[in-house]
Short mmCIF file of C-alpha atoms in Angstrom, two decimals:
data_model
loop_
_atom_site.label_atom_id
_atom_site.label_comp_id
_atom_site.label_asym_id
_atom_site.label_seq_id
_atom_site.Cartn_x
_atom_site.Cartn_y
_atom_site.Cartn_z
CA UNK A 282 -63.36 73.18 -39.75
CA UNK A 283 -61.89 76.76 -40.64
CA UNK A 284 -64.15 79.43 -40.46
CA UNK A 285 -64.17 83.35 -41.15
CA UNK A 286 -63.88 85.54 -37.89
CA UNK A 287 -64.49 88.91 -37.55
CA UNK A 288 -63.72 91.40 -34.88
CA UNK A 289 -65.14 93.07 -32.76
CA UNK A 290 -68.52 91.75 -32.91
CA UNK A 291 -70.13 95.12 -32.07
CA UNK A 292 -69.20 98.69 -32.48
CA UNK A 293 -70.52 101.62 -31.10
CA UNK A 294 -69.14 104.87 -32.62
CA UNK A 295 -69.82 109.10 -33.12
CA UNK A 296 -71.00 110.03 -36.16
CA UNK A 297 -68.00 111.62 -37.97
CA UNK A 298 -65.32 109.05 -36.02
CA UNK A 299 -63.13 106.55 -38.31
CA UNK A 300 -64.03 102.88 -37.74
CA UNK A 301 -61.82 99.97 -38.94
CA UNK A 302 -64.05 96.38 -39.25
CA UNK A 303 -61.18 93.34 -39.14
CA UNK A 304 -61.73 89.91 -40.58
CA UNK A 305 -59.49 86.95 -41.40
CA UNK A 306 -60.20 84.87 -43.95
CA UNK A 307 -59.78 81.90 -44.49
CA UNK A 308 -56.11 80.48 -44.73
CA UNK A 309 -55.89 79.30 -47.84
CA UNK A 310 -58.59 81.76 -49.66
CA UNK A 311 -57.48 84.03 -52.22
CA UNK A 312 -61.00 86.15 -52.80
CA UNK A 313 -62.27 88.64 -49.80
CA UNK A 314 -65.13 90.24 -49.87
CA UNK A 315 -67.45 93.00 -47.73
CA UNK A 316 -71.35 92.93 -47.29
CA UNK A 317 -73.71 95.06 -45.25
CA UNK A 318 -76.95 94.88 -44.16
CA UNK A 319 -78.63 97.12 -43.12
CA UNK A 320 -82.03 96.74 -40.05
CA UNK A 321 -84.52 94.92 -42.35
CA UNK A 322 -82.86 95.28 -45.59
CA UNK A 323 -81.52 92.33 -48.14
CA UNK A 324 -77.79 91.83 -47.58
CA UNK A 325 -76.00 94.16 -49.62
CA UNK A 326 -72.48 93.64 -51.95
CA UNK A 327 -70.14 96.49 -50.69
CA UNK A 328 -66.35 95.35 -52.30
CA UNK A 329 -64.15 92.37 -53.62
CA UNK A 330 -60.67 91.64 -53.28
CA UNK A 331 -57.82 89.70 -54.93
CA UNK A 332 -54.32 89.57 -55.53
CA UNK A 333 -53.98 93.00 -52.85
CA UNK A 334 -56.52 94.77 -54.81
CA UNK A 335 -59.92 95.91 -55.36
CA UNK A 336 -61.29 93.83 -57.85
CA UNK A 337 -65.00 95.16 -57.87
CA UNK A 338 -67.02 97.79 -55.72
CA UNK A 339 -70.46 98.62 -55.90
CA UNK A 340 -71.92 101.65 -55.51
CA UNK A 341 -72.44 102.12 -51.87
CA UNK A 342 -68.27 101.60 -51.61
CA UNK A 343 -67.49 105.79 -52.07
CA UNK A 344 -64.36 107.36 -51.18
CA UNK A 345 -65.27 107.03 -47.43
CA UNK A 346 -64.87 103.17 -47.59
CA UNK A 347 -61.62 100.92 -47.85
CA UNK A 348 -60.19 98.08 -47.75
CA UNK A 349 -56.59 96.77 -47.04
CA UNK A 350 -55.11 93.36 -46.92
CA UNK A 351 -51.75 94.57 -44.43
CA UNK A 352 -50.52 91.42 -43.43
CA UNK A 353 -51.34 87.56 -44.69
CA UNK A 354 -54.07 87.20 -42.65
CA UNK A 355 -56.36 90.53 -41.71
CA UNK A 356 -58.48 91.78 -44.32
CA UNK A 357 -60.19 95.20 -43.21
CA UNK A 358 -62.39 97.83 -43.86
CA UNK A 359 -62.32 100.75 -42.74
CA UNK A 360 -64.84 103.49 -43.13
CA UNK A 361 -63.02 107.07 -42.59
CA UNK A 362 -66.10 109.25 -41.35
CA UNK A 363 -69.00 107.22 -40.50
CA UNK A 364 -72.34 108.08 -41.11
CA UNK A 365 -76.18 107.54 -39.28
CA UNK A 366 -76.63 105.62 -42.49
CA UNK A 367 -73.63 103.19 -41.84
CA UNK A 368 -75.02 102.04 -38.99
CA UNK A 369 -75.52 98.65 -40.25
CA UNK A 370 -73.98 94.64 -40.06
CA UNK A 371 -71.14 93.80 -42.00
CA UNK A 372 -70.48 90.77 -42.94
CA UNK A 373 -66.76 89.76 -44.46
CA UNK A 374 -66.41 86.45 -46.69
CA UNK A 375 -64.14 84.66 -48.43
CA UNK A 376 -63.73 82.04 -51.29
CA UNK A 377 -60.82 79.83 -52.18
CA UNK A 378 -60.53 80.81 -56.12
CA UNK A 379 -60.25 77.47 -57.50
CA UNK A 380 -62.06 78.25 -60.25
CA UNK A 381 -65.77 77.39 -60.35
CA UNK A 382 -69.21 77.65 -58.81
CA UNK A 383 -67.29 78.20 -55.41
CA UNK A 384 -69.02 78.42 -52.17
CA UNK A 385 -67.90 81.58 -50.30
CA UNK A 386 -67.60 81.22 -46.16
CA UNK A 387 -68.89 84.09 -44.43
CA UNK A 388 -68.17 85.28 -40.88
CA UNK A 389 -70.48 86.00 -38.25
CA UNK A 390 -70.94 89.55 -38.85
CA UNK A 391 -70.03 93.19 -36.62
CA UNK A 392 -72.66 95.22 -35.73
CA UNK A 393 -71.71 98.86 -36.56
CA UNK A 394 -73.93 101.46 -34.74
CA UNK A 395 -73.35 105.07 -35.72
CA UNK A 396 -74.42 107.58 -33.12
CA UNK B 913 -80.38 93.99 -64.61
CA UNK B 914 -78.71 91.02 -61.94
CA UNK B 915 -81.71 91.20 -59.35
CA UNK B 916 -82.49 88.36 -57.29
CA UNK B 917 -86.73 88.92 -55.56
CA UNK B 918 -88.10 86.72 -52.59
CA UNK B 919 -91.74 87.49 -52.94
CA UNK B 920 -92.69 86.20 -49.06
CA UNK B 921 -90.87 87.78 -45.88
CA UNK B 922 -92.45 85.08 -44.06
CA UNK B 923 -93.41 81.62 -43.85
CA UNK B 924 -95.39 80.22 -41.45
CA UNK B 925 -95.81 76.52 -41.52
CA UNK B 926 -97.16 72.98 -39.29
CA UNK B 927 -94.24 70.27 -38.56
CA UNK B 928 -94.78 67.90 -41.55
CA UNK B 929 -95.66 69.98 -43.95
CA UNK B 930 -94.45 70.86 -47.42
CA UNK B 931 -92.42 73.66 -47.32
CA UNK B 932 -91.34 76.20 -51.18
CA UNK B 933 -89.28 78.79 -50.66
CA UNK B 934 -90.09 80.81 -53.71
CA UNK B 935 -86.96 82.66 -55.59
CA UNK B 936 -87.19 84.15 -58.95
CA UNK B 937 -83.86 86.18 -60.82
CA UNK B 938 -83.00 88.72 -63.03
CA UNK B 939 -79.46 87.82 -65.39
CA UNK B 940 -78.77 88.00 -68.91
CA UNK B 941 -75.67 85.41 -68.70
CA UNK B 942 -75.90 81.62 -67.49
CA UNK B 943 -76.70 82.05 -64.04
CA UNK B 944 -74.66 80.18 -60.52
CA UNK B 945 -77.41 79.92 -57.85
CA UNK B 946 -77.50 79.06 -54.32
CA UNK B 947 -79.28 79.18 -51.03
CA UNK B 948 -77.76 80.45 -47.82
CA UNK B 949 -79.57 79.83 -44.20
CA UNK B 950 -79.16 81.72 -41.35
CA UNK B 951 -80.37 80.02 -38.24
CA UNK B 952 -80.76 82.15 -34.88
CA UNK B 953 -77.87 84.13 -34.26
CA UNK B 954 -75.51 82.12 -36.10
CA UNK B 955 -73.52 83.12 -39.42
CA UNK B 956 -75.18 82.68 -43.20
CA UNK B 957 -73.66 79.40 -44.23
CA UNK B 958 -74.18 77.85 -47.47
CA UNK B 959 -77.43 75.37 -47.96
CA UNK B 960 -77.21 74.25 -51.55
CA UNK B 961 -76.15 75.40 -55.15
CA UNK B 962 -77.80 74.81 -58.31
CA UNK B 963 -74.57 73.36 -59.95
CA UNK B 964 -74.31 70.28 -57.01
CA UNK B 965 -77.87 69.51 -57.87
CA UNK B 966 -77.60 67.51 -53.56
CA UNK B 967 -80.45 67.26 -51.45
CA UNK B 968 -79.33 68.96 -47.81
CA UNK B 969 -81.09 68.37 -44.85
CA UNK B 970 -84.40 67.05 -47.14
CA UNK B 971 -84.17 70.79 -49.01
CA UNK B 972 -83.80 70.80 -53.23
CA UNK B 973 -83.89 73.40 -55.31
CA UNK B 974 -84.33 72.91 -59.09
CA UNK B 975 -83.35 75.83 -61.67
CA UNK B 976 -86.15 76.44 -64.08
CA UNK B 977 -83.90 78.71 -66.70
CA UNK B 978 -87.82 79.04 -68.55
CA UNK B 979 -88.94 80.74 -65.51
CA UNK B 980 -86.12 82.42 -64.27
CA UNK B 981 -86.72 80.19 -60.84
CA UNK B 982 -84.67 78.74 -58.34
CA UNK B 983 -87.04 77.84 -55.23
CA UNK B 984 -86.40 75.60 -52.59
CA UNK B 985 -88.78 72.42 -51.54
CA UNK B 986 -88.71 70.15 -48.47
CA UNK B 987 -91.30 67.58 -48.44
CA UNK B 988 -91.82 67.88 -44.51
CA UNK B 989 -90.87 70.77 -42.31
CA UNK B 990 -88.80 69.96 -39.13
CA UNK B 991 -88.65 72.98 -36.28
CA UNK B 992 -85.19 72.89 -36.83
CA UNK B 993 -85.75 74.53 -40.24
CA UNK B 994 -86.60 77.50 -38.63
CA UNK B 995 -84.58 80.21 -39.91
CA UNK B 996 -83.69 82.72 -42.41
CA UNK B 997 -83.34 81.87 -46.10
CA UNK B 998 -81.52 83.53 -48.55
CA UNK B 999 -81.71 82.98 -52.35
CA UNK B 1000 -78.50 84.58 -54.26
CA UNK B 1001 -77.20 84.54 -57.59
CA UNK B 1002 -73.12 85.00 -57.93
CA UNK B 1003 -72.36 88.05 -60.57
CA UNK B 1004 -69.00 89.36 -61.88
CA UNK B 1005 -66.35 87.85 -59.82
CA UNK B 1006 -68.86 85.73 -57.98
CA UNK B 1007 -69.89 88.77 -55.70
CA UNK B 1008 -73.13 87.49 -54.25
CA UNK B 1009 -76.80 89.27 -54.93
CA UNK B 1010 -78.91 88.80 -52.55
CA UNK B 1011 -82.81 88.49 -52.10
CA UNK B 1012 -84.35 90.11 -49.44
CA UNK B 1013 -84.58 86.61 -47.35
CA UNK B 1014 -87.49 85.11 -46.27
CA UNK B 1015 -88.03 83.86 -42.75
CA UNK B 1016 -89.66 79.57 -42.00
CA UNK B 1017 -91.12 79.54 -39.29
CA UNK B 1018 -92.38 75.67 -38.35
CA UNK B 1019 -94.25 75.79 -36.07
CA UNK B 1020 -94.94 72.17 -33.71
#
């Protein structure tokens, strides 16, 4: 069965540094999206993608977050100058846009640890 | 206000017995519920959704529009339900909103 992957699976970085989280959806999906969750907080909304662009963002998603789609497969986000606050999982998911109460896949998460 | 609240962080039961997740939301439109699990270091996967109206694994969930409620019922607890359940409600463009989880613990 397809699934969502995400790489790497845990990142250590300096506050201040760029970081770029990578996913790939699922082939055939047409709707990305980007969660967080933070250590012992509810799983957060962060962006959603479709058709190569931003389709909503929530307020957490400032100027220091985005997201790009460069090829057919990767969908990433990159956060330009991380924060102690980022530190944080992130989950990427993805729906197939059918129309619908669709399910969306998620993958299995990175582990972003600002320093 | 879309707002999804899990009253209990944790939920400690005995093998066999009844298990209610409780889930209540916030949403002024026709709401599209669902429960995602997340067992021990494995990815949050999809357990039901209101619309389907399936039993998985022995769990329902019945929306109750009258009191904004969407919790989850097994008749008898297995270990295996150990995990992490999350209640969500899909808003504009089916982002998800999330409650805070709430953990089963089943204990033998």
């Amino acid at each position: 069965e397809p699934e969502v992957t995400q790489t790497p699976s845990h990142q250590v970085t300096q506050m201040g540094q760029e970081v770029i989280l990578r996913c790939v959806p699922i082939s055939n999906h047409l709707y990305f999206y980007w969660y967080r969750q933070i250590l012992g907080q509810k799983v957060e909304f962060l962006v959603s993608f479709y058709n190569n662009e931003i389709s909503e963002k929530s307020e957490i998603f400032d100027d220091q977050f985005s997201v790009e789609r460069p090829d057919g497969s990767n969908f990433t986000l990159k956060i330009r100058s991380t924060k102690l606050e980022d530190s944080a999982m992130y989950f990427c998911a993805s729906r197939p846009g059918q129309g619908g109460q669709e399910t969306q896949y998620f993958g299995p998460g990175t582990r972003l640890l600002v320093l | 206000a879309q707002r999804v609240t899990q009253p209990e962080k944790l939920l400690s039961v005995f093998k066999g017995a009844p298990v209610e997740l409780k889930c209540n939301y916030s949403y002024s439109g026709s709401p599209e519920l669902f429960w995602y699990v997340q067992y021990s270091r494995q990815r949050l996967q999809l357990l039901l959704r209101h619309i389907s109206r399936e039993s998985i694994k022995g769990f329902t969930a019945d929306l109750n529009k009258g009191e904004t409620s969407f919790h989850l019922k097994k008749p008898f607890a297995q270990e295996e339900d150990s995990a992490m359940y999350y209640c969500a409600l899909a808003g504009g463009y089916n982002k998800l909103i999330f409650g805070a989880g709430t953990r089963l613990a089943v204990h033998p």
